[in-house]
Amino acid sequence: MFIAGNWKMNTDVSSAGALAASICDRVAAGTRTRVAVCPPYVSLESVGRTLDQKASPVKLGAQDMHFEDNGAFTGAISASMLASVGCTYVILGHSERRQFFGETDETVNRKVLKAMGAGLIPIVCIGETLEEREAGEVEEVVGRQVRAGLAGVSVDSADRLVLAYEPVWAIGTGRTASPEQAQDVHAFIRGLLINQFGEATGRAIHILYGGSMKPSNAEELLGQKDVDGGLIGGASLKADDFYGIIAAAEAVGRK
């Protein structure tokens, strides 16, 4: 299991450090679930320092990056910059980046390749809008995003790549895909991964569910066969709620 917290545009440097410390105090060294937190850029260094000082198993991730190494890209962050502050993960292709900042399958793919080349582990986000779901286009949309986003990608280990299925209609709305709906799409994605990377690797790559997961529904969602964890938004901003989801992942892992 893998639980990652996407803090989005929340917290300042001080509160981000306090939140990271509080999460570290709850996540013990023996926790079997992989855990990461992805604060805003301005807090990456301070949060990373907190994780190091706590000798925590929690890893550091970023929320996006550019596909160029350097240059005249005002406001952008490169893969090497993220690596230099200790990032292990980077979220790419989140629906909010697609919706508000013009992200496309092509730019996601360029970022994925650049991130992997720099030794970062991309968390590649995919998912359909409500209109696309109601039109029966879920597999068409998700399939296109997976194939285009992972074009040219090869992995020597399943640990080098993570996918996150986030139904756009369930992000920040309080609506959640039913466990059956989540499993159906995750199983479809699993088939695409097996087709591209082979049986063993395709089955081992983590596919996270994102979309209003919280402690009250986490265990049921995480209990689905092809749901390997969660990319958590709002619930990751409260240490108790975030740990509640981690505890649910631990409980599922013991069954």
Coordinates of C-alpha atoms in Angstrom, one line a residue:
M1 CA 0.0 0.0 0.0
F2 CA 1.0 3.6 -0.7
I3 CA -0.6 6.7 0.8
A4 CA 0.5 10.1 -0.6
G5 CA -0.8 13.5 0.7
N6 CA -1.2 16.3 -1.9
W7 CA -1.4 19.5 0.1
K8 CA -2.1 21.6 -3.0
M9 CA -2.0 25.4 -2.4
N10 CA -2.4 25.1 1.4
T11 CA -0.1 25.8 4.4
D12 CA 2.8 28.2 4.7
V13 CA 6.3 27.3 5.6
S14 CA 5.6 27.3 9.3
S15 CA 2.4 25.3 9.3
A16 CA 3.8 22.9 6.7
G17 CA 6.6 22.1 9.0
A18 CA 4.3 21.6 11.9
L19 CA 2.0 19.3 9.9
A20 CA 4.9 17.3 8.6
A21 CA 6.2 16.9 12.2
S22 CA 2.8 15.8 13.4
I23 CA 2.5 13.2 10.6
C24 CA 5.9 11.9 11.4
D25 CA 5.0 11.5 15.1
R26 CA 2.2 9.1 14.0
V27 CA 3.9 7.1 11.3
A28 CA 6.2 4.7 13.0
A29 CA 9.4 3.2 11.5
G30 CA 7.7 -0.2 11.3
T31 CA 4.8 1.0 9.2
R32 CA 4.5 -1.2 6.2
T33 CA 2.5 1.3 4.1
R34 CA 4.6 3.6 2.0
V35 CA 3.8 7.2 2.9
A36 CA 4.7 10.5 1.2
V37 CA 3.7 14.2 1.6
C38 CA 3.7 16.7 -1.2
P39 CA 3.7 20.3 0.1
P40 CA 3.9 23.5 -1.9
Y41 CA 7.3 24.3 -3.5
V42 CA 8.2 27.0 -0.9
S43 CA 8.0 24.4 1.9
L44 CA 9.8 21.5 0.2
E45 CA 13.1 22.2 1.8
S46 CA 11.8 22.8 5.3
V47 CA 9.4 19.8 5.2
G48 CA 12.3 17.6 3.9
R49 CA 14.4 18.8 6.8
T50 CA 11.7 17.9 9.3
L51 CA 11.4 14.4 7.8
D52 CA 15.2 14.0 8.1
Q53 CA 15.3 15.3 11.7
K54 CA 12.5 12.9 12.7
A55 CA 14.3 10.0 10.9
S56 CA 10.9 9.4 9.4
P57 CA 10.0 6.8 6.8
V58 CA 7.7 9.4 5.2
K59 CA 9.1 10.5 1.8
L60 CA 9.0 14.0 0.2
G61 CA 7.2 14.7 -3.0
A62 CA 6.4 17.7 -5.2
Q63 CA 3.1 18.7 -6.9
D64 CA 4.4 19.3 -10.4
M65 CA 7.5 20.1 -12.5
H66 CA 8.6 21.3 -15.9
F67 CA 9.9 19.1 -18.6
E68 CA 12.9 21.2 -19.4
D69 CA 16.2 21.1 -17.4
N70 CA 16.5 24.9 -17.1
G71 CA 16.0 28.1 -19.0
A72 CA 13.6 31.0 -19.4
F73 CA 10.5 29.4 -17.8
T74 CA 9.5 31.9 -15.2
G75 CA 7.8 30.3 -12.2
A76 CA 8.7 26.7 -13.3
I77 CA 10.6 24.1 -11.3
S78 CA 12.9 21.4 -12.8
A79 CA 13.4 17.8 -11.9
S80 CA 17.0 18.4 -10.8
M81 CA 15.7 21.2 -8.5
L82 CA 13.3 18.8 -6.9
A83 CA 16.0 16.1 -6.5
S84 CA 18.3 18.7 -5.0
V85 CA 15.9 19.3 -2.0
G86 CA 15.4 15.6 -1.4
C87 CA 12.2 14.8 -3.3
T88 CA 11.5 11.1 -4.0
Y89 CA 8.1 11.6 -5.8
V90 CA 6.5 14.2 -8.1
I91 CA 2.8 14.4 -9.0
L92 CA 2.2 14.8 -12.7
G93 CA -0.9 15.4 -14.8
H94 CA -3.2 16.2 -11.9
S95 CA -6.7 17.2 -13.1
E96 CA -6.3 20.6 -11.7
R97 CA -3.1 21.1 -13.7
R98 CA -5.0 19.9 -16.8
Q99 CA -8.1 22.1 -16.0
F100 CA -6.5 25.3 -14.9
F101 CA -3.0 25.3 -16.5
G102 CA -3.5 23.7 -19.9
E103 CA -1.7 20.4 -19.1
T104 CA -2.0 17.9 -22.0
D105 CA -1.3 14.2 -22.3
E106 CA 1.8 15.2 -24.4
T107 CA 3.2 17.5 -21.7
V108 CA 2.5 14.9 -19.0
N109 CA 4.5 12.4 -21.0
R110 CA 7.4 14.8 -21.4
K111 CA 7.4 15.4 -17.7
V112 CA 7.1 11.7 -16.9
L113 CA 10.2 10.9 -19.0
K114 CA 12.2 13.8 -17.5
A115 CA 11.3 12.9 -14.0
M116 CA 12.3 9.3 -14.4
G117 CA 15.5 10.3 -16.1
A118 CA 16.3 12.4 -13.0
G119 CA 15.6 9.5 -10.6
L120 CA 12.2 10.8 -9.4
I121 CA 9.2 8.6 -9.1
P122 CA 6.3 10.1 -11.0
I123 CA 2.7 9.8 -9.6
V124 CA 0.8 10.0 -12.9
C125 CA -2.8 11.2 -12.5
I126 CA -5.6 10.2 -14.8
G127 CA -9.3 10.4 -14.6
E128 CA -12.6 11.4 -16.3
T129 CA -15.0 14.3 -15.8
L130 CA -18.6 13.8 -14.9
E131 CA -19.7 14.6 -18.4
E132 CA -17.3 11.9 -19.8
R133 CA -18.5 9.3 -17.3
E134 CA -22.2 10.0 -18.1
A135 CA -21.4 9.7 -21.8
G136 CA -19.9 6.3 -21.3
E137 CA -16.4 7.5 -22.2
V138 CA -14.5 6.4 -19.1
E139 CA -12.3 3.7 -20.7
E140 CA -11.8 5.9 -23.8
V141 CA -10.6 8.8 -21.8
V142 CA -8.6 6.9 -19.1
G143 CA -7.1 4.6 -21.8
R144 CA -5.9 7.6 -23.8
Q145 CA -4.4 9.3 -20.8
V146 CA -2.5 6.2 -19.8
R147 CA -1.2 5.3 -23.2
A148 CA -0.2 8.9 -24.1
G149 CA 1.1 9.7 -20.7
L150 CA 3.3 6.6 -20.5
A151 CA 4.4 6.6 -24.2
G152 CA 8.1 5.6 -24.4
V153 CA 8.3 4.7 -20.7
S154 CA 10.1 1.6 -19.6
V155 CA 10.7 0.5 -16.0
D156 CA 13.2 -1.9 -14.6
S157 CA 11.2 -2.0 -11.3
A158 CA 7.6 -1.5 -10.5
D159 CA 8.7 0.8 -7.7
R160 CA 9.8 3.4 -10.3
L161 CA 6.3 4.4 -11.4
V162 CA 2.9 5.1 -9.7
L163 CA -0.5 5.9 -11.2
A164 CA -3.3 7.6 -9.5
Y165 CA -6.9 7.3 -10.7
E166 CA -8.8 10.4 -9.8
P167 CA -12.4 10.7 -11.1
V168 CA -12.5 14.5 -11.6
W169 CA -16.1 14.6 -10.4
A170 CA -15.0 13.3 -7.0
I171 CA -12.1 15.7 -6.3
G172 CA -12.9 18.2 -3.6
T173 CA -16.7 17.7 -4.1
G174 CA -17.4 15.3 -1.3
R175 CA -18.6 12.8 -3.8
T176 CA -16.7 9.5 -4.0
A177 CA -16.7 6.8 -6.5
S178 CA -18.2 3.6 -5.1
P179 CA -15.7 0.9 -4.3
E180 CA -17.1 -1.0 -7.3
Q181 CA -16.7 2.0 -9.6
A182 CA -13.1 2.5 -8.4
Q183 CA -12.3 -1.2 -8.8
D184 CA -13.7 -1.3 -12.3
V185 CA -11.5 1.5 -13.5
H186 CA -8.4 0.3 -11.6
A187 CA -8.8 -3.1 -13.2
F188 CA -9.0 -1.5 -16.6
I189 CA -5.8 0.5 -15.9
R190 CA -4.1 -2.7 -14.5
G191 CA -4.8 -4.4 -17.9
L192 CA -3.1 -1.5 -19.7
L193 CA -0.1 -1.7 -17.5
I194 CA 0.2 -5.4 -18.0
N195 CA 0.0 -4.9 -21.7
Q196 CA 2.8 -2.3 -21.7
F197 CA 5.1 -3.6 -19.0
G198 CA 4.4 -7.3 -18.8
E199 CA 2.5 -9.4 -16.3
A200 CA 4.8 -9.2 -13.3
T201 CA 5.6 -5.5 -13.5
G202 CA 2.1 -4.5 -14.6
R203 CA 0.6 -6.2 -11.6
A204 CA 3.1 -4.8 -9.1
I205 CA 2.8 -1.1 -10.1
H206 CA 0.8 0.8 -7.5
I207 CA -2.5 2.3 -8.7
L208 CA -3.8 4.8 -6.2
Y209 CA -7.3 6.1 -5.8
G210 CA -7.9 9.8 -5.4
G211 CA -11.2 11.6 -4.9
S212 CA -12.5 12.4 -1.4
M213 CA -10.9 9.5 0.4
K214 CA -11.2 9.9 4.1
P215 CA -10.9 7.7 7.2
S216 CA -14.5 6.7 7.1
N217 CA -14.4 5.2 3.6
A218 CA -10.7 4.4 3.2
E219 CA -10.8 0.7 4.3
E220 CA -13.6 -0.2 1.9
L221 CA -11.9 1.6 -1.0
L222 CA -8.5 0.2 -0.2
G223 CA -9.9 -3.3 0.2
Q224 CA -10.6 -3.5 -3.6
K225 CA -8.3 -5.9 -5.5
D226 CA -6.6 -3.3 -7.7
V227 CA -6.6 -0.3 -5.4
D228 CA -3.1 -0.1 -4.0
G229 CA -3.4 3.1 -2.0
G230 CA -4.6 6.7 -2.1
L231 CA -3.6 10.1 -3.3
I232 CA -5.2 12.2 -0.6
G233 CA -6.2 15.9 -0.9
G234 CA -8.2 17.6 1.9
A235 CA -7.8 14.8 4.4
S236 CA -4.0 15.0 4.2
L237 CA -4.1 18.5 5.8
K238 CA -5.1 17.1 9.2
A239 CA -2.6 14.7 10.7
D240 CA -5.2 12.7 12.5
D241 CA -7.3 12.2 9.3
F242 CA -4.3 11.4 7.2
Y243 CA -3.0 8.9 9.7
G244 CA -6.5 7.4 9.8
I245 CA -6.2 6.6 6.2
I246 CA -2.7 5.1 6.7
A247 CA -4.1 3.0 9.5
A248 CA -6.9 1.7 7.2
A249 CA -4.2 0.8 4.7
E250 CA -2.3 -1.1 7.4
A251 CA -5.5 -2.9 8.4
V252 CA -6.2 -3.9 4.8
G253 CA -2.6 -5.1 4.4
R254 CA -2.9 -7.4 7.4
K255 CA -6.0 -9.2 5.9

